[in-house]
PDB file of C-alpha atoms in Angstrom:
ATOM      1  CA  UNK A 855      53.652 -70.359  52.066  1.00 88.00           C
ATOM      2  CA  UNK A 856      56.742 -71.231  54.006  1.00 92.00           C
ATOM      3  CA  UNK A 857      56.726 -75.039  53.820  1.00 96.00           C
ATOM      4  CA  UNK A 858      53.942 -75.884  51.357  1.00 97.00           C
ATOM      5  CA  UNK A 859      54.841 -75.500  47.679  1.00 96.00           C
ATOM      6  CA  UNK A 860      55.021 -77.677  44.583  1.00 95.00           C
ATOM      7  CA  UNK A 861      57.485 -80.521  45.178  1.00 93.00           C
ATOM      8  CA  UNK A 862      57.928 -79.874  48.912  1.00 95.00           C
ATOM      9  CA  UNK A 863      57.982 -82.726  51.391  1.00 96.00           C
ATOM     10  CA  UNK A 864      56.374 -81.968  54.751  1.00 97.00           C
ATOM     11  CA  UNK A 865      55.304 -83.641  57.948  1.00 98.00           C
ATOM     12  CA  UNK A 866      51.901 -82.500  59.237  1.00 98.00           C
ATOM     13  CA  UNK A 867      51.507 -82.291  63.014  1.00 98.00           C
ATOM     14  CA  UNK A 868      48.014 -82.028  64.453  1.00 98.00           C
ATOM     15  CA  UNK A 869      47.853 -78.987  66.741  1.00 97.00           C
ATOM     16  CA  UNK A 870      44.615 -79.983  68.473  1.00 94.00           C
ATOM     17  CA  UNK A 871      43.958 -78.759  72.014  1.00 93.00           C
ATOM     18  CA  UNK A 872      44.118 -82.298  73.429  1.00 92.00           C
ATOM     19  CA  UNK A 873      47.832 -83.093  73.415  1.00 90.00           C
ATOM     20  CA  UNK A 874      48.150 -86.873  73.142  1.00 94.00           C
ATOM     21  CA  UNK A 875      51.782 -87.752  72.353  1.00 95.00           C
ATOM     22  CA  UNK A 876      50.795 -91.085  70.767  1.00 96.00           C
ATOM     23  CA  UNK A 877      48.553 -89.309  68.208  1.00 97.00           C
ATOM     24  CA  UNK A 878      50.348 -86.335  66.656  1.00 97.00           C
ATOM     25  CA  UNK A 879      51.477 -86.775  63.022  1.00 98.00           C
ATOM     26  CA  UNK A 880      49.265 -87.415  59.982  1.00 98.00           C
ATOM     27  CA  UNK A 881      50.208 -90.902  58.783  1.00 98.00           C
ATOM     28  CA  UNK A 882      49.086 -92.905  55.746  1.00 97.00           C
ATOM     29  CA  UNK A 883      48.900 -96.675  56.102  1.00 96.00           C
ATOM     30  CA  UNK A 884      49.315 -96.975  52.338  1.00 94.00           C
ATOM     31  CA  UNK A 885      48.822-100.723  51.978  1.00 94.00           C
ATOM     32  CA  UNK A 886      45.391-100.391  53.645  1.00 96.00           C
ATOM     33  CA  UNK A 887      44.257 -96.970  52.401  1.00 96.00           C
ATOM     34  CA  UNK A 888      43.911 -95.751  55.988  1.00 97.00           C
ATOM     35  CA  UNK A 889      44.908 -92.498  57.637  1.00 98.00           C
ATOM     36  CA  UNK A 890      45.794 -92.218  61.305  1.00 97.00           C
ATOM     37  CA  UNK A 891      47.818 -90.110  63.729  1.00 98.00           C
ATOM     38  CA  UNK A 892      51.199 -91.512  64.791  1.00 98.00           C
ATOM     39  CA  UNK A 893      53.574 -90.657  67.646  1.00 98.00           C
ATOM     40  CA  UNK A 894      56.584 -89.898  65.423  1.00 97.00           C
ATOM     41  CA  UNK A 895      57.576 -89.117  61.862  1.00 96.00           C
ATOM     42  CA  UNK A 896      60.669 -91.307  62.042  1.00 94.00           C
ATOM     43  CA  UNK A 897      60.695 -94.948  60.880  1.00 93.00           C
ATOM     44  CA  UNK A 898      58.627 -97.059  61.018  1.00 94.00           C
ATOM     45  CA  UNK A 899      56.132 -94.201  60.455  1.00 96.00           C
ATOM     46  CA  UNK A 900      57.259 -93.385  56.901  1.00 92.00           C
ATOM     47  CA  UNK A 901      53.678 -92.573  55.807  1.00 96.00           C
ATOM     48  CA  UNK A 902      53.989 -89.320  57.770  1.00 97.00           C
ATOM     49  CA  UNK A 903      56.014 -87.709  54.973  1.00 97.00           C
ATOM     50  CA  UNK A 904      53.779 -85.921  52.449  1.00 97.00           C
ATOM     51  CA  UNK A 905      54.751 -84.627  48.999  1.00 96.00           C
ATOM     52  CA  UNK A 906      52.918 -81.502  47.847  1.00 96.00           C
ATOM     53  CA  UNK A 907      51.773 -81.462  44.229  1.00 95.00           C
ATOM     54  CA  UNK A 908      50.439 -78.129  42.959  1.00 95.00           C
ATOM     55  CA  UNK A 909      47.170 -78.499  41.071  1.00 94.00           C
ATOM     56  CA  UNK A 910      47.505 -75.164  39.295  1.00 89.00           C
ATOM     57  CA  UNK A 911      45.081 -72.950  41.211  1.00 91.00           C
ATOM     58  CA  UNK A 912      46.337 -70.810  44.087  1.00 91.00           C
ATOM     59  CA  UNK A 913      46.822 -72.849  47.284  1.00 95.00           C
ATOM     60  CA  UNK A 914      45.465 -75.997  45.563  1.00 96.00           C
ATOM     61  CA  UNK A 915      47.452 -79.194  46.197  1.00 97.00           C
ATOM     62  CA  UNK A 916      47.334 -82.959  46.212  1.00 96.00           C
ATOM     63  CA  UNK A 917      49.063 -84.525  49.217  1.00 97.00           C
ATOM     64  CA  UNK A 918      50.921 -87.736  48.411  1.00 96.00           C
ATOM     65  CA  UNK A 919      52.276 -90.045  51.088  1.00 96.00           C
ATOM     66  CA  UNK A 920      55.950 -90.816  50.551  1.00 91.00           C
ATOM     67  CA  UNK A 921      55.685 -93.900  52.762  1.00 88.00           C
ATOM     68  CA  UNK A 922      57.975 -96.872  52.188  1.00 89.00           C
ATOM     69  CA  UNK A 923      55.134 -99.378  51.718  1.00 89.00           C
ATOM     70  CA  UNK A 924      53.508 -99.623  48.278  1.00 89.00           C
ATOM     71  CA  UNK A 925      49.813 -98.874  48.089  1.00 92.00           C
ATOM     72  CA  UNK A 926      47.339 -96.021  48.130  1.00 94.00           C
ATOM     73  CA  UNK A 927      49.140 -92.671  48.446  1.00 95.00           C
ATOM     74  CA  UNK A 928      46.810 -89.720  47.682  1.00 97.00           C
ATOM     75  CA  UNK A 929      45.079 -88.139  50.690  1.00 98.00           C
ATOM     76  CA  UNK A 930      41.328 -88.092  50.002  1.00 98.00           C
ATOM     77  CA  UNK A 931      38.714 -86.256  52.074  1.00 97.00           C
ATOM     78  CA  UNK A 932      35.206 -87.426  51.179  1.00 96.00           C
ATOM     79  CA  UNK A 933      32.977 -84.392  51.578  1.00 96.00           C
ATOM     80  CA  UNK A 934      29.849 -86.589  51.352  1.00 95.00           C
ATOM     81  CA  UNK A 935      30.447 -88.246  54.732  1.00 96.00           C
ATOM     82  CA  UNK A 936      33.640 -86.716  56.217  1.00 97.00           C
ATOM     83  CA  UNK A 937      35.707 -89.905  55.816  1.00 97.00           C
ATOM     84  CA  UNK A 938      39.459 -89.488  55.168  1.00 98.00           C
ATOM     85  CA  UNK A 939      41.467 -92.196  53.420  1.00 97.00           C
ATOM     86  CA  UNK A 940      44.246 -92.656  50.895  1.00 97.00           C
ATOM     87  CA  UNK A 941      43.445 -93.640  47.313  1.00 95.00           C
ATOM     88  CA  UNK A 942      45.391 -94.627  44.205  1.00 92.00           C
ATOM     89  CA  UNK A 943      44.870 -91.539  42.026  1.00 89.00           C
ATOM     90  CA  UNK A 944      43.300 -88.085  41.771  1.00 90.00           C
ATOM     91  CA  UNK A 945      40.857 -88.933  38.978  1.00 87.00           C
ATOM     92  CA  UNK A 946      37.075 -89.102  39.428  1.00 88.00           C
ATOM     93  CA  UNK A 947      35.466 -90.163  41.653  1.00 91.00           C
ATOM     94  CA  UNK A 948      38.295 -89.036  43.993  1.00 92.00           C
ATOM     95  CA  UNK A 949      37.702 -85.262  43.884  1.00 93.00           C
ATOM     96  CA  UNK A 950      38.523 -85.126  47.615  1.00 95.00           C
ATOM     97  CA  UNK A 951      42.205 -85.516  46.668  1.00 96.00           C
ATOM     98  CA  UNK A 952      42.214 -81.806  45.839  1.00 96.00           C
ATOM     99  CA  UNK A 953      42.980 -79.664  48.888  1.00 98.00           C
ATOM    100  CA  UNK A 954      43.061 -75.932  49.508  1.00 98.00           C
ATOM    101  CA  UNK A 955      45.845 -75.156  51.981  1.00 98.00           C
ATOM    102  CA  UNK A 956      45.819 -71.817  53.777  1.00 98.00           C
ATOM    103  CA  UNK A 957      48.738 -70.656  55.915  1.00 97.00           C
ATOM    104  CA  UNK A 958      47.476 -69.039  59.144  1.00 97.00           C
ATOM    105  CA  UNK A 959      50.960 -68.171  60.383  1.00 97.00           C
ATOM    106  CA  UNK A 960      54.445 -69.410  59.468  1.00 96.00           C
ATOM    107  CA  UNK A 961      54.343 -73.194  59.807  1.00 97.00           C
ATOM    108  CA  UNK A 962      50.619 -73.438  60.674  1.00 98.00           C
ATOM    109  CA  UNK A 963      47.998 -74.311  58.046  1.00 98.00           C
ATOM    110  CA  UNK A 964      44.406 -75.390  57.550  1.00 98.00           C
ATOM    111  CA  UNK A 965      43.672 -77.987  54.889  1.00 98.00           C
ATOM    112  CA  UNK A 966      40.246 -77.892  53.204  1.00 98.00           C
ATOM    113  CA  UNK A 967      38.903 -80.655  50.963  1.00 97.00           C
ATOM    114  CA  UNK A 968      37.779 -79.443  47.549  1.00 96.00           C
ATOM    115  CA  UNK A 969      35.572 -82.473  46.855  1.00 92.00           C
ATOM    116  CA  UNK A 970      32.864 -82.062  44.197  1.00 92.00           C
ATOM    117  CA  UNK A 971      30.095 -82.801  46.679  1.00 93.00           C
ATOM    118  CA  UNK A 972      29.669 -79.527  48.576  1.00 91.00           C
ATOM    119  CA  UNK A 973      28.707 -80.319  52.149  1.00 93.00           C
ATOM    120  CA  UNK A 974      29.228 -77.627  54.792  1.00 94.00           C
ATOM    121  CA  UNK A 975      29.414 -80.351  57.484  1.00 96.00           C
ATOM    122  CA  UNK A 976      32.560 -81.935  56.019  1.00 97.00           C
ATOM    123  CA  UNK A 977      35.254 -79.510  54.868  1.00 97.00           C
ATOM    124  CA  UNK A 978      38.470 -79.207  56.922  1.00 98.00           C
ATOM    125  CA  UNK A 979      41.008 -81.947  57.689  1.00 98.00           C
ATOM    126  CA  UNK A 980      40.617 -82.598  61.411  1.00 98.00           C
ATOM    127  CA  UNK A 981      42.734 -84.757  63.691  1.00 97.00           C
ATOM    128  CA  UNK A 982      41.058 -85.946  66.862  1.00 96.00           C
ATOM    129  CA  UNK A 983      44.148 -86.674  68.946  1.00 95.00           C
ATOM    130  CA  UNK A 984      42.188 -88.157  71.841  1.00 94.00           C
ATOM    131  CA  UNK A 985      40.381 -90.781  69.711  1.00 95.00           C
ATOM    132  CA  UNK A 986      43.088 -91.100  67.005  1.00 96.00           C
ATOM    133  CA  UNK A 987      40.585 -90.353  64.250  1.00 96.00           C
ATOM    134  CA  UNK A 988      41.171 -88.239  61.140  1.00 98.00           C
ATOM    135  CA  UNK A 989      38.076 -86.845  59.446  1.00 98.00           C
ATOM    136  CA  UNK A 990      36.575 -83.682  57.993  1.00 98.00           C
ATOM    137  CA  UNK A 991      35.131 -80.965  60.229  1.00 98.00           C
ATOM    138  CA  UNK A 992      32.651 -78.211  59.303  1.00 98.00           C
ATOM    139  CA  UNK A 993      34.805 -75.351  60.585  1.00 97.00           C
ATOM    140  CA  UNK A 994      38.198 -74.521  62.067  1.00 97.00           C
ATOM    141  CA  UNK A 995      36.562 -72.982  65.134  1.00 96.00           C
ATOM    142  CA  UNK A 996      36.362 -74.767  68.520  1.00 94.00           C
ATOM    143  CA  UNK A 997      35.664 -77.511  69.283  1.00 94.00           C
ATOM    144  CA  UNK A 998      37.496 -78.493  66.043  1.00 96.00           C
ATOM    145  CA  UNK A 999      40.985 -77.493  67.194  1.00 94.00           C
ATOM    146  CA  UNK A1000      42.519 -80.444  65.303  1.00 97.00           C
ATOM    147  CA  UNK A1001      41.980 -78.519  62.049  1.00 98.00           C
ATOM    148  CA  UNK A1002      45.226 -76.627  62.584  1.00 98.00           C
ATOM    149  CA  UNK A1003      48.320 -78.413  61.326  1.00 98.00           C
ATOM    150  CA  UNK A1004      51.946 -77.604  61.979  1.00 98.00           C
ATOM    151  CA  UNK A1005      54.218 -78.061  58.980  1.00 98.00           C
ATOM    152  CA  UNK A1006      57.714 -79.478  59.341  1.00 97.00           C
ATOM    153  CA  UNK A1007      59.754 -79.176  56.148  1.00 96.00           C
ATOM    154  CA  UNK A1008      61.692 -82.279  55.154  1.00 94.00           C
ATOM    155  CA  UNK A1009      64.686 -82.524  52.832  1.00 89.00           C
ATOM    156  CA  UNK A1010      63.768 -83.371  49.269  1.00 72.00           C
ATOM    157  CA  UNK A1011      67.117 -83.215  47.545  1.00 49.00           C
ATOM    158  CA  UNK A1012      67.944 -85.923  45.055  1.00 50.00           C
ATOM    159  CA  UNK A1013      71.368 -87.357  44.595  1.00 41.00           C
ATOM    160  CA  UNK A1014      72.021 -88.354  41.016  1.00 48.00           C
ATOM    161  CA  UNK A1015      75.087 -90.281  40.023  1.00 46.00           C
ATOM    162  CA  UNK A1016      76.102 -90.892  36.420  1.00 58.00           C
ATOM    163  CA  UNK A1017      78.973 -92.900  35.036  1.00 55.00           C
ATOM    164  CA  UNK A1018      80.344 -92.055  31.594  1.00 66.00           C
ATOM    165  CA  UNK A1019      82.952 -94.145  29.854  1.00 63.00           C
ATOM    166  CA  UNK A1020      85.855 -92.325  28.292  1.00 68.00           C
ATOM    167  CA  UNK A1021      89.232 -93.242  26.788  1.00 71.00           C
ATOM    168  CA  UNK A1022      90.899 -93.447  30.192  1.00 70.00           C
ATOM    169  CA  UNK A1023      88.184 -95.545  31.869  1.00 62.00           C
ATOM    170  CA  UNK A1024      85.159 -93.792  33.347  1.00 57.00           C
ATOM    171  CA  UNK A1025      84.130 -90.536  34.981  1.00 58.00           C
ATOM    172  CA  UNK A1026      81.714 -90.498  37.856  1.00 50.00           C
ATOM    173  CA  UNK A1027      79.646 -87.324  38.104  1.00 57.00           C
ATOM    174  CA  UNK A1028      77.408 -86.495  40.999  1.00 50.00           C
ATOM    175  CA  UNK A1029      74.835 -83.777  41.303  1.00 50.00           C
ATOM    176  CA  UNK A1030      72.445 -82.860  44.040  1.00 43.00           C
ATOM    177  CA  UNK A1031      69.238 -81.363  42.827  1.00 46.00           C
ATOM    178  CA  UNK A1032      66.520 -79.779  44.863  1.00 42.00           C
ATOM    179  CA  UNK A1033      63.914 -80.824  42.367  1.00 40.00           C
ATOM    180  CA  UNK A1034      60.858 -82.908  42.888  1.00 38.00           C
ATOM    181  CA  UNK A1035      61.060 -86.604  43.653  1.00 39.00           C
ATOM    182  CA  UNK A1036      57.502 -86.728  42.409  1.00 37.00           C
ATOM    183  CA  UNK A1037      58.350 -88.531  39.172  1.00 37.00           C
ATOM    184  CA  UNK A1038      59.916 -91.457  41.000  1.00 38.00           C
ATOM    185  CA  UNK A1039      57.150 -91.324  43.619  1.00 37.00           C
ATOM    186  CA  UNK A1040      54.478 -91.383  40.930  1.00 34.00           C
ATOM    187  CA  UNK A1041      56.109 -94.446  39.386  1.00 35.00           C
ATOM    188  CA  UNK A1042      55.579 -96.292  42.688  1.00 36.00           C
ATOM    189  CA  UNK A1043      51.827 -95.727  42.664  1.00 35.00           C
TER     190      UNK A1043
END
């Protein structure tokens, strides 16, 4: 997939047929465990940035909000009732934190909850841009057009600075790595 891979940071834009500018980007309100659609992915909407954590199987990921506010970060789709929220970890009973992401075309994906409770009525992440509701839909076919999500890759480079003392004073070394920020993100949870 172009933008979704282990360690990637993405913004997810709802591509529903009803274009409501105030309700476009998947946003975690981490201190409340809520998920909504926001008008922008710039501050103050920092919950719109999602880290992708590969769960080992093909196309299987956890989505972790990289929002600035401490709280619940893992996107969870409850297949029992179609409710979408953020939770504090991926352990049971939060099996809905496992998602299968399928790329339909470059930069367009569907996101299917892999919750343990198999319910054909509640499967695909769906943004209702008119009502500003995020839930799970039974299919990606109309009228569930909010099940298509545009991906916008975000930078995830880390700047690491290290000072080493030597006989003449100190050396400052800097390196930019394009590795995962996940370790520091996980420490925030």
